[in-house]
CSV table of C-alpha atoms in Angstrom, one decimal:
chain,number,residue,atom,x,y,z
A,1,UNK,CA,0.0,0.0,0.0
A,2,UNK,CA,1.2,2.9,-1.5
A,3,UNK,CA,2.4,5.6,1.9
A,4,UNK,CA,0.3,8.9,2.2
A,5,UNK,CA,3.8,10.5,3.8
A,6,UNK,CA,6.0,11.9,1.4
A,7,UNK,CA,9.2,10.7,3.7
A,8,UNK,CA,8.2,7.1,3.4
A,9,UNK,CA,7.6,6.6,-0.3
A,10,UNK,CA,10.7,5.9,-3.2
A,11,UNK,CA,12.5,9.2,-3.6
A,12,UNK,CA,13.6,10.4,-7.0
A,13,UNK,CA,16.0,13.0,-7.8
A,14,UNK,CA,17.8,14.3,-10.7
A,15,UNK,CA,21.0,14.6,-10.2
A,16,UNK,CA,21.9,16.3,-13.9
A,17,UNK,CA,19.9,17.2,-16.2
A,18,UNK,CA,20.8,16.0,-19.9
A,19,UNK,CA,21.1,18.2,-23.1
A,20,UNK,CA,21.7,17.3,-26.8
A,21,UNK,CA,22.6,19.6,-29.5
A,22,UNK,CA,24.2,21.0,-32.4
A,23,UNK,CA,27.9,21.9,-31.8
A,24,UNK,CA,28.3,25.2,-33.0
A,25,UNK,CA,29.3,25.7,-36.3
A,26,UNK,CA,29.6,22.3,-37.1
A,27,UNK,CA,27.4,20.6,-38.7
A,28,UNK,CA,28.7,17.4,-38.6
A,29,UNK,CA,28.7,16.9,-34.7
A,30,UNK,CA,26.9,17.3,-31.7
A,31,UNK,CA,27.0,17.5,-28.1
A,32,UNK,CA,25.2,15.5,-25.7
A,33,UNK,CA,24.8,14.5,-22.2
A,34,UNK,CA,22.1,11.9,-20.5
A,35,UNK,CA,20.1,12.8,-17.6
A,36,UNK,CA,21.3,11.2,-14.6
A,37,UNK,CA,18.8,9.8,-11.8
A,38,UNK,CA,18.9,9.0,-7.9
A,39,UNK,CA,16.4,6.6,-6.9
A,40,UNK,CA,16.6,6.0,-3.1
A,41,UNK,CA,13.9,3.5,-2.6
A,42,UNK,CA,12.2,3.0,1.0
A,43,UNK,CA,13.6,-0.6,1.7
A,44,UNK,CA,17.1,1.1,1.6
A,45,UNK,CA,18.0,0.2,-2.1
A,46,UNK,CA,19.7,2.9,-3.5
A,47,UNK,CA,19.8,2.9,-7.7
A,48,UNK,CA,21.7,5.2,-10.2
A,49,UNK,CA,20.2,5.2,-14.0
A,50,UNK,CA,22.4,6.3,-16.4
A,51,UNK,CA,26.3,7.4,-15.5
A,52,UNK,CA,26.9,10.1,-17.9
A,53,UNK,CA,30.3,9.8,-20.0
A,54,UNK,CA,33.7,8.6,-18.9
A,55,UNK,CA,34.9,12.1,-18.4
A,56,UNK,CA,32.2,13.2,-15.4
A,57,UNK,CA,33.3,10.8,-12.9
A,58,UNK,CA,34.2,13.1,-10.5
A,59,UNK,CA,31.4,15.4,-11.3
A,60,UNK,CA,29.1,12.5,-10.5
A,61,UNK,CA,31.2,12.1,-7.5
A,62,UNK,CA,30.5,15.4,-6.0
A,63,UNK,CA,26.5,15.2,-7.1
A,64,UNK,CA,26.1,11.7,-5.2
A,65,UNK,CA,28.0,13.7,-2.3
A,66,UNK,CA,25.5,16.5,-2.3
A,67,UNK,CA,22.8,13.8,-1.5
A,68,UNK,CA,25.1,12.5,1.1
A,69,UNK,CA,25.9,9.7,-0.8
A,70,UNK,CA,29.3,8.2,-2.0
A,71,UNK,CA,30.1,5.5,-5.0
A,72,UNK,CA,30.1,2.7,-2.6
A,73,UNK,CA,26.2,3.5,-1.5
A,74,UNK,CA,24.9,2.6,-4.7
A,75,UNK,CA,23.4,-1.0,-5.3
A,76,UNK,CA,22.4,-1.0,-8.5
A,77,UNK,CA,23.3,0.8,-11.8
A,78,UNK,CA,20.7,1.2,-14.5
A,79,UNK,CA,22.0,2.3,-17.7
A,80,UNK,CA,19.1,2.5,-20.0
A,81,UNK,CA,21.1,1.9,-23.5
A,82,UNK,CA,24.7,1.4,-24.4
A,83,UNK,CA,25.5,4.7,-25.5
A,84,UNK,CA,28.8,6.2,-24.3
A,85,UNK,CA,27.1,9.0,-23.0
A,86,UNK,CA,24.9,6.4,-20.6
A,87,UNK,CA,27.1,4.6,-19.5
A,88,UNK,CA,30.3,6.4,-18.7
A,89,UNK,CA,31.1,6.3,-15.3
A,90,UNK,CA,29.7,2.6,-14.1
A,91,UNK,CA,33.5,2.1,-13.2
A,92,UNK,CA,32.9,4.2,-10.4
A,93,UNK,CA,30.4,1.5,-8.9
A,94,UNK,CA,32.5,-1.7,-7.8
A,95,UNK,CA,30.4,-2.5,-5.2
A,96,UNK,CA,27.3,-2.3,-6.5
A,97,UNK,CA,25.5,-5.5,-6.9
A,98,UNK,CA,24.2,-5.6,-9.9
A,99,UNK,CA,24.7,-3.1,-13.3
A,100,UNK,CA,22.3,-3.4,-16.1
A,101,UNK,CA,23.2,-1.6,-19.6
A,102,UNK,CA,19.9,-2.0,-21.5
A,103,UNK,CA,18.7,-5.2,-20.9
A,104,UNK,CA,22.0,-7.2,-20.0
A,105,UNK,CA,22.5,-7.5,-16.3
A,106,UNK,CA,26.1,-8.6,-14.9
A,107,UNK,CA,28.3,-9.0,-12.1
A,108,UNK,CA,31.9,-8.9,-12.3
A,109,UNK,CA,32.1,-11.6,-15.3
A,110,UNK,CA,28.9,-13.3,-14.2
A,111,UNK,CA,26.2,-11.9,-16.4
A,112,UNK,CA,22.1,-13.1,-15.1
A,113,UNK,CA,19.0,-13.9,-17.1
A,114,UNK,CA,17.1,-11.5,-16.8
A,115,UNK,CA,14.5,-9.8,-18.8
A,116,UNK,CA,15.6,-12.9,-21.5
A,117,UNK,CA,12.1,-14.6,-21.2
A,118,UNK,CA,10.6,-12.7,-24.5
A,119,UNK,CA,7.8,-11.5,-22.4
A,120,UNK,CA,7.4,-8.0,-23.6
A,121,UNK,CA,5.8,-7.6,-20.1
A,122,UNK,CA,8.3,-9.1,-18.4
A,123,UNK,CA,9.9,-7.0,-15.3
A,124,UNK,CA,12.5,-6.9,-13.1
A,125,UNK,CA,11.8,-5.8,-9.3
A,126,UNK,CA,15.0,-3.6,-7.8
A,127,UNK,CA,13.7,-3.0,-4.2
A,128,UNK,CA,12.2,-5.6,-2.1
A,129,UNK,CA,8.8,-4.3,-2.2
A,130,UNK,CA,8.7,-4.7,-6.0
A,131,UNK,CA,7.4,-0.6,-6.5
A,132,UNK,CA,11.0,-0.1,-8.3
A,133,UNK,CA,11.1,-2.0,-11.4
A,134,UNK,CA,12.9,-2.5,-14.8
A,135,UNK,CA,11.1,-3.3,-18.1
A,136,UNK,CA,12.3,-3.5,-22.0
A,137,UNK,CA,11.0,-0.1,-23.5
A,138,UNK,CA,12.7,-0.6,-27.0
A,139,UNK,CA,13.0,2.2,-30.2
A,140,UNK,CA,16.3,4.0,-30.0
A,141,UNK,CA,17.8,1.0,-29.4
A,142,UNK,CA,16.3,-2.7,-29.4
A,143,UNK,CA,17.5,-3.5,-26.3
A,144,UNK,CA,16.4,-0.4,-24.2
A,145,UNK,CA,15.2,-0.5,-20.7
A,146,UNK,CA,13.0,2.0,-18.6
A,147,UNK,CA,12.7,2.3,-14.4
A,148,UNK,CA,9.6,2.8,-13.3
A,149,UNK,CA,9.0,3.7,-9.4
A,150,UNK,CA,5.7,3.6,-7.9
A,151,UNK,CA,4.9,4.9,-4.6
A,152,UNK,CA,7.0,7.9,-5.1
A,153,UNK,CA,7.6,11.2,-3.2
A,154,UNK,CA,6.0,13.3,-6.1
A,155,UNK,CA,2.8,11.4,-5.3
A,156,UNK,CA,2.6,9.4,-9.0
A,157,UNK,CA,4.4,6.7,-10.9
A,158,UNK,CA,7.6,7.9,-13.2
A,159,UNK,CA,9.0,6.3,-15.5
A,160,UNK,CA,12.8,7.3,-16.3
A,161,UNK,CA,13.3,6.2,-19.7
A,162,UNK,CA,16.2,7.1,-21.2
A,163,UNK,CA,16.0,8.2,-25.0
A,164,UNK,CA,12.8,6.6,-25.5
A,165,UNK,CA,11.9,10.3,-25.4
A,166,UNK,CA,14.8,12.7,-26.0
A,167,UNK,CA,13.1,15.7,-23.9
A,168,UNK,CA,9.6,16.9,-23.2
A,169,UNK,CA,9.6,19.0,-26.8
A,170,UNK,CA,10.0,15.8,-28.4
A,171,UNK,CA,5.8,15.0,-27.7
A,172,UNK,CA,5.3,18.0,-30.6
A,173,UNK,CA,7.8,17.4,-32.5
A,174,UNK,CA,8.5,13.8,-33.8
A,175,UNK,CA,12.0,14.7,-35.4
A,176,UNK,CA,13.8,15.3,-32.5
A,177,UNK,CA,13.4,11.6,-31.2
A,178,UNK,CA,13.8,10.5,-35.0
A,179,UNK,CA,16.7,12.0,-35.4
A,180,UNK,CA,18.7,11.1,-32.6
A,181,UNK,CA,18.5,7.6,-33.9
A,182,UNK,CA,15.8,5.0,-33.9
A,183,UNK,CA,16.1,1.3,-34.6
A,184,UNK,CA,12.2,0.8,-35.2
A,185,UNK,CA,10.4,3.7,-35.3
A,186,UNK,CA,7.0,2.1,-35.2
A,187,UNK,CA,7.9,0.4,-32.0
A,188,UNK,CA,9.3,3.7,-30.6
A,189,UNK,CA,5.9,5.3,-31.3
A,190,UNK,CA,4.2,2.5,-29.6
A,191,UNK,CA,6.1,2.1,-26.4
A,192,UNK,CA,6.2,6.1,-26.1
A,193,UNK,CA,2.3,5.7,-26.1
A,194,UNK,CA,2.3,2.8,-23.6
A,195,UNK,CA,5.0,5.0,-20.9
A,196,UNK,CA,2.6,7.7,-21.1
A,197,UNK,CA,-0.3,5.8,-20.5
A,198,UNK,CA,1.5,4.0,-17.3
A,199,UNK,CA,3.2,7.0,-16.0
A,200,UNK,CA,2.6,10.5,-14.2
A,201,UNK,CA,5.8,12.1,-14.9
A,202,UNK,CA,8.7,11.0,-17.2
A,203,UNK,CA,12.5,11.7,-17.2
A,204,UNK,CA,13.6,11.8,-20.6
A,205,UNK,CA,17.3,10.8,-21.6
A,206,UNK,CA,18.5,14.1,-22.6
A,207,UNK,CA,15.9,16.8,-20.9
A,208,UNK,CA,14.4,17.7,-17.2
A,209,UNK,CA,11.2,15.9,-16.1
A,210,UNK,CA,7.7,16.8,-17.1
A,211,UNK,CA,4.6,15.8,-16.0
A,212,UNK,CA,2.4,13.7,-18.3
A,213,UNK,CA,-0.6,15.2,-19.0
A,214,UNK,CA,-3.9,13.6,-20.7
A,215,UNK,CA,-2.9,15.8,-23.8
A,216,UNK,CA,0.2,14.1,-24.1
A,217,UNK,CA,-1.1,10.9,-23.7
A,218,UNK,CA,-3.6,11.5,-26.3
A,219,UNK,CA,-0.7,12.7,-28.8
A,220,UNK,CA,1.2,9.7,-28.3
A,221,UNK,CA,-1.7,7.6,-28.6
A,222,UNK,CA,-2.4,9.3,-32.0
A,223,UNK,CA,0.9,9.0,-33.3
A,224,UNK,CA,1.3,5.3,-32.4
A,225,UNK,CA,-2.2,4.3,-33.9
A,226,UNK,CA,-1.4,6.1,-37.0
A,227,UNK,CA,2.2,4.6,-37.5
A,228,UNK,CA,0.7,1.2,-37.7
């Protein structure tokens, strides 16, 4: 049962917020950071999705501090795709139990089933009382994951989802999720629908949360019907 007191429910923070965009006067490249995310669930689990890139390890260092946190504290890493820019600084977590980039989980050089079944439904709980949870969310990549927390401080369920959505702007305008790379656009479409339709707030992978709204979810729901 879902807590009524803010101080006893999954707390989610942003830690950074991400930012893609054209590098200027270049036309050819682009610079781009993911949103990073602190999930401190009530059982005591804490879980950080999405590292950043090699080069913010002490950054990240010094933002985990802020929430009186060190490297050590962390228990699970969540990187939501293999992109560089996701998955940066895991080599700062040793001890945390698990890491998961996309949907391959590993351990030192032991690497676990899960999320292998084929069920498209399939989850994987984080926390003991199963309101942190991992599921396949493919598009930008095949193998994409998205954490979904229940029972959280900001009183509804978010999902943090990577590059499924680049950033909230993305809802109006299809080509900025298009063009930062999609390996099935149809399925993109129809998993963006299906995290708006499960979820009160989103973090995208390269913008700051926003609230989901039944205008967005009746967008999405258009744009996925029509693709199909």
């Amino acid at each position: 049962m879902a807590s009524t007191d803010p101080a006893q429910r999954n707390q989610v923070t942003v830690l950074q917020v991400g930012y893609s965009r054209q590098e200027d006067g270049d036309e050819s490249a682009m610079r781009a950071n993911c949103t990073c995310t602190l999930v401190r669930s009530r059982d005591g689990t804490n879980i950080i999705v999405d590292t950043m890139t090699a080069w913010d390890g002490e950054h990240l260092r010094s933002l985990l501090g802020q929430q009186g946190l060190g490297v050590d504290d962390i228990h699970v890493v969540v990187c939501t795709h293999g992109h560089s820019d996701h998955i940066g600084c895991n080599y700062l977590f040793l001890k945390a139990r698990m890491h998961l980039v996309g949907a391959c989980a590993s351990h030192q050089d032991l690497y676990m089933d899960h999320l292998g079944s084929g069920n498209p439904d399939e989850q994987l709980a984080l926390d003991s009382n199963a309101e942190v949870v991992v599921k396949r969310s493919p598009g930008h990549t095949l193998s994409c994951v998205s954490v979904i927390v229940d029972n959280s401080q900001l009183g509804g369920r978010v999902g943090i989802t990577g590059d499924l959505f680049e950033r909230s702007e993305d809802i109006d305008d299809e080509n900025i999720w298009m063009d930062a790379g999609s390996e099935n656009e149809k399925v993109q479409r129809e998993e963006r629908s299906k995290m708006a339709q499960l979820c009160e707030f989103v973090i995208p992978g390269h913008g700051p949360m926003f609230p989901v709204t039944p205008s967005i979810r009746c967008k999405l729901k258009e744009d996925a019907t029509s693709s199909t």
